[in-house]
PDB file of N, CA and C in Angstrom:
ATOM      1  N   MET A   1       9.522  15.821  -9.341  1.00  0.00           N
ATOM      2  CA  MET A   1       9.567  15.951  -8.129  1.00  0.00           C
ATOM      3  C   MET A   1       9.722  14.376  -8.071  1.00  0.00           C
ATOM      4  N   ALA A   2      10.370  13.814  -7.744  1.00  0.00           N
ATOM      5  CA  ALA A   2      10.930  12.506  -7.526  1.00  0.00           C
ATOM      6  C   ALA A   2       9.800  11.350  -6.218  1.00  0.00           C
ATOM      7  N   ARG A   3       9.753  10.604  -6.654  1.00  0.00           N
ATOM      8  CA  ARG A   3       9.060   9.460  -5.800  1.00  0.00           C
ATOM      9  C   ARG A   3       9.228   8.309  -5.191  1.00  0.00           C
ATOM     10  N   GLU A   4       9.530   7.732  -4.364  1.00  0.00           N
ATOM     11  CA  GLU A   4       9.957   6.623  -4.226  1.00  0.00           C
ATOM     12  C   GLU A   4       8.893   5.988  -3.284  1.00  0.00           C
ATOM     13  N   GLY A   5       8.780   4.704  -2.877  1.00  0.00           N
ATOM     14  CA  GLY A   5       8.348   4.515  -2.143  1.00  0.00           C
ATOM     15  C   GLY A   5       9.055   3.626  -0.537  1.00  0.00           C
ATOM     16  N   ILE A   6       9.544   3.850   0.358  1.00  0.00           N
ATOM     17  CA  ILE A   6      10.523   2.991   1.870  1.00  0.00           C
ATOM     18  C   ILE A   6       9.334   2.008   2.341  1.00  0.00           C
ATOM     19  N   SER A   7      10.762   0.731   2.556  1.00  0.00           N
ATOM     20  CA  SER A   7       9.824  -0.372   3.354  1.00  0.00           C
ATOM     21  C   SER A   7      11.293  -0.931   4.519  1.00  0.00           C
ATOM     22  N   GLY A   8      10.786  -1.472   5.420  1.00  0.00           N
ATOM     23  CA  GLY A   8      12.211  -1.944   6.093  1.00  0.00           C
ATOM     24  C   GLY A   8      12.282  -2.282   7.935  1.00  0.00           C
ATOM     25  N   MET A   9      12.904  -2.086   9.292  1.00  0.00           N
ATOM     26  CA  MET A   9      13.057  -1.996   9.762  1.00  0.00           C
ATOM     27  C   MET A   9      13.578  -0.351  10.169  1.00  0.00           C
ATOM     28  N   LEU A  10      12.549   0.549  10.825  1.00  0.00           N
ATOM     29  CA  LEU A  10      13.031   2.036  11.835  1.00  0.00           C
ATOM     30  C   LEU A  10      14.353   1.412  12.860  1.00  0.00           C
ATOM     31  N   LEU A  11      14.811   1.944  12.693  1.00  0.00           N
ATOM     32  CA  LEU A  11      15.893   1.424  13.739  1.00  0.00           C
ATOM     33  C   LEU A  11      16.273   2.524  14.869  1.00  0.00           C
ATOM     34  N   SER A  12      16.273   3.369  14.622  1.00  0.00           N
ATOM     35  CA  SER A  12      16.753   4.661  15.378  1.00  0.00           C
ATOM     36  C   SER A  12      16.217   6.476  14.832  1.00  0.00           C
ATOM     37  N   MET A  13      15.705   7.117  15.606  1.00  0.00           N
ATOM     38  CA  MET A  13      15.161   8.692  15.066  1.00  0.00           C
ATOM     39  C   MET A  13      15.671   9.536  16.202  1.00  0.00           C
ATOM     40  N   ASP A  14      16.390  10.459  15.227  1.00  0.00           N
ATOM     41  CA  ASP A  14      17.161  11.325  15.585  1.00  0.00           C
ATOM     42  C   ASP A  14      15.702  12.977  15.015  1.00  0.00           C
ATOM     43  N   THR A  15      15.316  13.357  17.046  1.00  0.00           N
ATOM     44  CA  THR A  15      14.078  14.396  16.540  1.00  0.00           C
ATOM     45  C   THR A  15      14.325  15.793  16.385  1.00  0.00           C
ATOM     46  N   ALA A  16      15.964  15.743  16.815  1.00  0.00           N
ATOM     47  CA  ALA A  16      16.684  17.211  17.129  1.00  0.00           C
ATOM     48  C   ALA A  16      16.492  17.705  15.014  1.00  0.00           C
ATOM     49  N   ALA A  17      17.266  16.859  14.686  1.00  0.00           N
ATOM     50  CA  ALA A  17      17.629  16.538  13.493  1.00  0.00           C
ATOM     51  C   ALA A  17      16.327  16.131  12.112  1.00  0.00           C
ATOM     52  N   LYS A  18      15.500  15.767  13.479  1.00  0.00           N
ATOM     53  CA  LYS A  18      14.201  15.471  11.629  1.00  0.00           C
ATOM     54  C   LYS A  18      14.834  14.048  10.898  1.00  0.00           C
ATOM     55  N   GLU A  19      15.354  13.166  11.547  1.00  0.00           N
ATOM     56  CA  GLU A  19      15.754  12.298  10.584  1.00  0.00           C
ATOM     57  C   GLU A  19      15.773  10.489  11.069  1.00  0.00           C
ATOM     58  N   LEU A  20      14.953  10.005   9.930  1.00  0.00           N
ATOM     59  CA  LEU A  20      15.178   8.642  10.327  1.00  0.00           C
ATOM     60  C   LEU A  20      15.876   7.228   9.814  1.00  0.00           C
ATOM     61  N   SER A  21      16.157   6.603  10.971  1.00  0.00           N
ATOM     62  CA  SER A  21      17.354   5.954  10.289  1.00  0.00           C
ATOM     63  C   SER A  21      16.555   4.042  10.196  1.00  0.00           C
ATOM     64  N   LEU A  22      16.748   3.408   8.547  1.00  0.00           N
ATOM     65  CA  LEU A  22      16.450   2.926   8.096  1.00  0.00           C
ATOM     66  C   LEU A  22      17.126   1.432   7.579  1.00  0.00           C
ATOM     67  N   GLU A  23      16.439   0.192   8.101  1.00  0.00           N
ATOM     68  CA  GLU A  23      17.312  -1.287   7.879  1.00  0.00           C
ATOM     69  C   GLU A  23      16.539  -1.584   6.642  1.00  0.00           C
ATOM     70  N   VAL A  24      17.023  -1.556   5.237  1.00  0.00           N
ATOM     71  CA  VAL A  24      16.519  -1.757   4.238  1.00  0.00           C
ATOM     72  C   VAL A  24      16.931  -3.473   4.082  1.00  0.00           C
ATOM     73  N   GLN A  25      15.819  -4.037   3.323  1.00  0.00           N
ATOM     74  CA  GLN A  25      16.737  -5.772   3.338  1.00  0.00           C
ATOM     75  C   GLN A  25      17.076  -5.554   1.166  1.00  0.00           C
ATOM     76  N   VAL A  26      17.440  -5.663   1.161  1.00  0.00           N
ATOM     77  CA  VAL A  26      17.821  -5.759  -0.466  1.00  0.00           C
ATOM     78  C   VAL A  26      18.138  -6.816  -1.237  1.00  0.00           C
ATOM     79  N   PHE A  27      17.168  -7.259  -2.239  1.00  0.00           N
ATOM     80  CA  PHE A  27      17.575  -8.459  -3.284  1.00  0.00           C
ATOM     81  C   PHE A  27      18.179  -8.603  -4.618  1.00  0.00           C
ATOM     82  N   ALA A  28      18.621  -9.256  -4.259  1.00  0.00           N
ATOM     83  CA  ALA A  28      19.917  -9.051  -5.843  1.00  0.00           C
ATOM     84  C   ALA A  28      18.800 -10.393  -6.333  1.00  0.00           C
ATOM     85  N   PHE A  29      19.592 -11.037  -6.972  1.00  0.00           N
ATOM     86  CA  PHE A  29      19.128 -11.922  -8.454  1.00  0.00           C
ATOM     87  C   PHE A  29      19.840 -13.530  -8.232  1.00  0.00           C
ATOM     88  N   GLU A  30      19.789 -14.209  -7.889  1.00  0.00           N
ATOM     89  CA  GLU A  30      21.119 -15.013  -7.205  1.00  0.00           C
ATOM     90  C   GLU A  30      22.104 -14.423  -6.343  1.00  0.00           C
ATOM     91  N   ALA A  31      21.260 -14.227  -5.326  1.00  0.00           N
ATOM     92  CA  ALA A  31      22.093 -13.769  -4.384  1.00  0.00           C
ATOM     93  C   ALA A  31      21.310 -13.835  -2.617  1.00  0.00           C
ATOM     94  N   GLU A  32      22.089 -14.212  -1.548  1.00  0.00           N
ATOM     95  CA  GLU A  32      21.600 -13.970  -0.612  1.00  0.00           C
ATOM     96  C   GLU A  32      20.876 -12.468  -0.380  1.00  0.00           C
ATOM     97  N   PRO A  33      19.894 -12.574   0.250  1.00  0.00           N
ATOM     98  CA  PRO A  33      19.145 -11.376   0.627  1.00  0.00           C
ATOM     99  C   PRO A  33      20.226 -10.583   1.691  1.00  0.00           C
ATOM    100  N   ALA A  34      20.786  -8.901   1.306  1.00  0.00           N
ATOM    101  CA  ALA A  34      21.411  -8.130   2.340  1.00  0.00           C
ATOM    102  C   ALA A  34      20.450  -7.243   3.057  1.00  0.00           C
ATOM    103  N   SER A  35      21.466  -6.685   3.814  1.00  0.00           N
ATOM    104  CA  SER A  35      20.865  -5.426   4.782  1.00  0.00           C
ATOM    105  C   SER A  35      22.050  -4.260   4.010  1.00  0.00           C
ATOM    106  N   ASP A  36      20.655  -3.030   3.903  1.00  0.00           N
ATOM    107  CA  ASP A  36      21.278  -1.247   3.662  1.00  0.00           C
ATOM    108  C   ASP A  36      20.414  -1.186   3.999  1.00  0.00           C
ATOM    109  N   PHE A  37      22.122  -0.115   4.738  1.00  0.00           N
ATOM    110  CA  PHE A  37      21.087   0.946   6.332  1.00  0.00           C
ATOM    111  C   PHE A  37      20.914   2.002   5.425  1.00  0.00           C
ATOM    112  N   LYS A  38      19.922   3.078   5.326  1.00  0.00           N
ATOM    113  CA  LYS A  38      19.929   4.346   4.859  1.00  0.00           C
ATOM    114  C   LYS A  38      19.023   5.121   6.110  1.00  0.00           C
ATOM    115  N   THR A  39      19.696   6.604   5.556  1.00  0.00           N
ATOM    116  CA  THR A  39      19.050   7.818   7.087  1.00  0.00           C
ATOM    117  C   THR A  39      18.406   9.138   5.905  1.00  0.00           C
ATOM    118  N   TYR A  40      16.877   8.964   6.418  1.00  0.00           N
ATOM    119  CA  TYR A  40      16.535   9.813   5.900  1.00  0.00           C
ATOM    120  C   TYR A  40      16.053  10.864   6.222  1.00  0.00           C
ATOM    121  N   ALA A  41      15.532  12.664   5.897  1.00  0.00           N
ATOM    122  CA  ALA A  41      15.327  13.558   6.315  1.00  0.00           C
ATOM    123  C   ALA A  41      13.553  13.583   6.770  1.00  0.00           C
ATOM    124  N   TYR A  42      12.344  13.980   7.602  1.00  0.00           N
ATOM    125  CA  TYR A  42      11.656  14.026   7.649  1.00  0.00           C
ATOM    126  C   TYR A  42      10.663  14.520   7.777  1.00  0.00           C
ATOM    127  N   ASP A  43       9.385  14.766   7.075  1.00  0.00           N
ATOM    128  CA  ASP A  43       9.102  16.242   7.556  1.00  0.00           C
ATOM    129  C   ASP A  43       6.790  14.864   7.772  1.00  0.00           C
ATOM    130  N   LEU A  44       6.874  15.155   8.610  1.00  0.00           N
ATOM    131  CA  LEU A  44       5.445  13.948   8.862  1.00  0.00           C
ATOM    132  C   LEU A  44       4.471  14.660   9.583  1.00  0.00           C
ATOM    133  N   GLY A  45       4.054  15.731   9.211  1.00  0.00           N
ATOM    134  CA  GLY A  45       3.397  16.744   9.518  1.00  0.00           C
ATOM    135  C   GLY A  45       2.769  16.754  11.266  1.00  0.00           C
ATOM    136  N   ASP A  46       1.556  16.722  10.749  1.00  0.00           N
ATOM    137  CA  ASP A  46       1.289  16.890  12.761  1.00  0.00           C
ATOM    138  C   ASP A  46       0.018  15.312  13.080  1.00  0.00           C
ATOM    139  N   GLU A  47       0.599  15.032  11.898  1.00  0.00           N
ATOM    140  CA  GLU A  47      -0.092  12.688  12.121  1.00  0.00           C
ATOM    141  C   GLU A  47       0.668  12.442  13.151  1.00  0.00           C
ATOM    142  N   TRP A  48       2.318  12.639  12.695  1.00  0.00           N
ATOM    143  CA  TRP A  48       2.944  12.621  13.915  1.00  0.00           C
ATOM    144  C   TRP A  48       4.053  12.699  14.376  1.00  0.00           C
ATOM    145  N   ASP A  49       4.128  12.566  16.155  1.00  0.00           N
ATOM    146  CA  ASP A  49       4.788  13.067  16.829  1.00  0.00           C
ATOM    147  C   ASP A  49       6.203  12.154  17.477  1.00  0.00           C
ATOM    148  N   ASP A  50       6.134  12.774  17.520  1.00  0.00           N
ATOM    149  CA  ASP A  50       8.281  12.298  19.054  1.00  0.00           C
ATOM    150  C   ASP A  50       7.982  11.026  19.486  1.00  0.00           C
ATOM    151  N   ASP A  51       6.601  11.595  20.223  1.00  0.00           N
ATOM    152  CA  ASP A  51       6.311   9.974  21.068  1.00  0.00           C
ATOM    153  C   ASP A  51       6.582   8.646  20.156  1.00  0.00           C
ATOM    154  N   ARG A  52       4.930   9.384  19.124  1.00  0.00           N
ATOM    155  CA  ARG A  52       4.589   8.465  18.780  1.00  0.00           C
ATOM    156  C   ARG A  52       6.544   7.327  17.632  1.00  0.00           C
ATOM    157  N   ILE A  53       6.582   8.219  17.459  1.00  0.00           N
ATOM    158  CA  ILE A  53       7.835   7.702  15.724  1.00  0.00           C
ATOM    159  C   ILE A  53       9.054   7.107  16.799  1.00  0.00           C
ATOM    160  N   ARG A  54       9.255   7.954  18.434  1.00  0.00           N
ATOM    161  CA  ARG A  54       9.856   6.711  19.313  1.00  0.00           C
ATOM    162  C   ARG A  54       9.109   5.129  19.650  1.00  0.00           C
ATOM    163  N   GLY A  55       8.371   5.377  19.423  1.00  0.00           N
ATOM    164  CA  GLY A  55       6.895   3.391  19.588  1.00  0.00           C
ATOM    165  C   GLY A  55       6.734   3.122  18.801  1.00  0.00           C
ATOM    166  N   ALA A  56       7.780   3.482  16.898  1.00  0.00           N
ATOM    167  CA  ALA A  56       7.640   3.049  16.415  1.00  0.00           C
ATOM    168  C   ALA A  56       9.353   1.932  15.743  1.00  0.00           C
ATOM    169  N   VAL A  57      10.104   2.770  16.627  1.00  0.00           N
ATOM    170  CA  VAL A  57      10.851   2.068  16.472  1.00  0.00           C
ATOM    171  C   VAL A  57      11.530   0.635  17.194  1.00  0.00           C
ATOM    172  N   GLY A  58      11.561  -0.216  16.589  1.00  0.00           N
ATOM    173  CA  GLY A  58      12.138  -1.523  15.965  1.00  0.00           C
ATOM    174  C   GLY A  58      10.581  -2.155  15.529  1.00  0.00           C
ATOM    175  N   GLY A  59       9.480  -1.442  14.539  1.00  0.00           N
ATOM    176  CA  GLY A  59       9.163  -1.369  14.112  1.00  0.00           C
ATOM    177  C   GLY A  59       9.378  -1.808  12.120  1.00  0.00           C
ATOM    178  N   HIS A  60       8.349  -2.947  11.498  1.00  0.00           N
ATOM    179  CA  HIS A  60       8.327  -3.057  10.189  1.00  0.00           C
ATOM    180  C   HIS A  60       7.569  -1.400   9.607  1.00  0.00           C
ATOM    181  N   VAL A  61       8.038  -0.488   9.156  1.00  0.00           N
ATOM    182  CA  VAL A  61       7.227   0.387   8.503  1.00  0.00           C
ATOM    183  C   VAL A  61       7.676   0.748   6.827  1.00  0.00           C
ATOM    184  N   VAL A  62       6.889   0.853   6.490  1.00  0.00           N
ATOM    185  CA  VAL A  62       6.608   0.936   4.423  1.00  0.00           C
ATOM    186  C   VAL A  62       6.152   2.814   4.895  1.00  0.00           C
ATOM    187  N   GLY A  63       6.876   3.583   3.764  1.00  0.00           N
ATOM    188  CA  GLY A  63       6.127   5.140   3.294  1.00  0.00           C
ATOM    189  C   GLY A  63       6.599   5.306   1.952  1.00  0.00           C
ATOM    190  N   THR A  64       6.609   6.999   2.063  1.00  0.00           N
ATOM    191  CA  THR A  64       7.416   7.779   1.293  1.00  0.00           C
ATOM    192  C   THR A  64       7.611   8.714   2.001  1.00  0.00           C
ATOM    193  N   VAL A  65       8.445   8.284  -0.009  1.00  0.00           N
ATOM    194  CA  VAL A  65       9.792   9.741   0.119  1.00  0.00           C
ATOM    195  C   VAL A  65       9.927  10.225  -0.859  1.00  0.00           C
ATOM    196  N   VAL A  66       9.762  12.313  -0.455  1.00  0.00           N
ATOM    197  CA  VAL A  66       9.471  12.956  -1.909  1.00  0.00           C
ATOM    198  C   VAL A  66      10.679  13.742  -1.623  1.00  0.00           C
ATOM    199  N   ASP A  67      11.482  13.580  -3.142  1.00  0.00           N
ATOM    200  CA  ASP A  67      12.502  14.869  -3.490  1.00  0.00           C
ATOM    201  C   ASP A  67      13.439  14.658  -1.638  1.00  0.00           C
ATOM    202  N   GLY A  68      13.647  12.652  -1.209  1.00  0.00           N
ATOM    203  CA  GLY A  68      15.109  12.761  -0.742  1.00  0.00           C
ATOM    204  C   GLY A  68      13.815  12.354   1.023  1.00  0.00           C
ATOM    205  N   VAL A  69      13.054  12.841   1.432  1.00  0.00           N
ATOM    206  CA  VAL A  69      11.529  13.480   2.531  1.00  0.00           C
ATOM    207  C   VAL A  69      11.097  12.297   2.643  1.00  0.00           C
ATOM    208  N   VAL A  70      11.189  12.399   3.995  1.00  0.00           N
ATOM    209  CA  VAL A  70       9.502  10.830   4.182  1.00  0.00           C
ATOM    210  C   VAL A  70       8.401  11.576   4.377  1.00  0.00           C
ATOM    211  N   ARG A  71       7.505  11.806   3.684  1.00  0.00           N
ATOM    212  CA  ARG A  71       6.323  13.106   3.879  1.00  0.00           C
ATOM    213  C   ARG A  71       5.301  11.658   4.142  1.00  0.00           C
ATOM    214  N   GLN A  72       5.404   9.939   4.595  1.00  0.00           N
ATOM    215  CA  GLN A  72       3.867   9.049   5.003  1.00  0.00           C
ATOM    216  C   GLN A  72       5.172   8.451   6.048  1.00  0.00           C
ATOM    217  N   LEU A  73       4.554   7.433   6.701  1.00  0.00           N
ATOM    218  CA  LEU A  73       4.997   6.602   6.965  1.00  0.00           C
ATOM    219  C   LEU A  73       3.920   5.945   7.777  1.00  0.00           C
ATOM    220  N   HIS A  74       4.133   4.514   7.886  1.00  0.00           N
ATOM    221  CA  HIS A  74       2.575   3.449   8.359  1.00  0.00           C
ATOM    222  C   HIS A  74       3.611   2.603   8.876  1.00  0.00           C
ATOM    223  N   VAL A  75       2.688   1.808   9.963  1.00  0.00           N
ATOM    224  CA  VAL A  75       3.597   0.777  10.714  1.00  0.00           C
ATOM    225  C   VAL A  75       2.659   0.093  10.509  1.00  0.00           C
ATOM    226  N   ARG A  76       3.390  -1.749  10.182  1.00  0.00           N
ATOM    227  CA  ARG A  76       3.395  -2.700  10.021  1.00  0.00           C
ATOM    228  C   ARG A  76       3.093  -3.654  10.483  1.00  0.00           C
TER     229      ARG A  76
END
């Protein structure tokens, strides 16, 4: 089971496809910060509904990705 953390701005969500798009800040040694855009499938269980996710769009979120699927999401 591959597990990783994510952190970034929630740009959009597609409830039909169950996907979230994030802008993630990428830092490299001796380089200017850059942004990377990633889309993840999500399965957040009963904790999140479509309206709550829509309300988080534009906010900074952190979460946990398990085997490529967002399983936990928190708004900062």
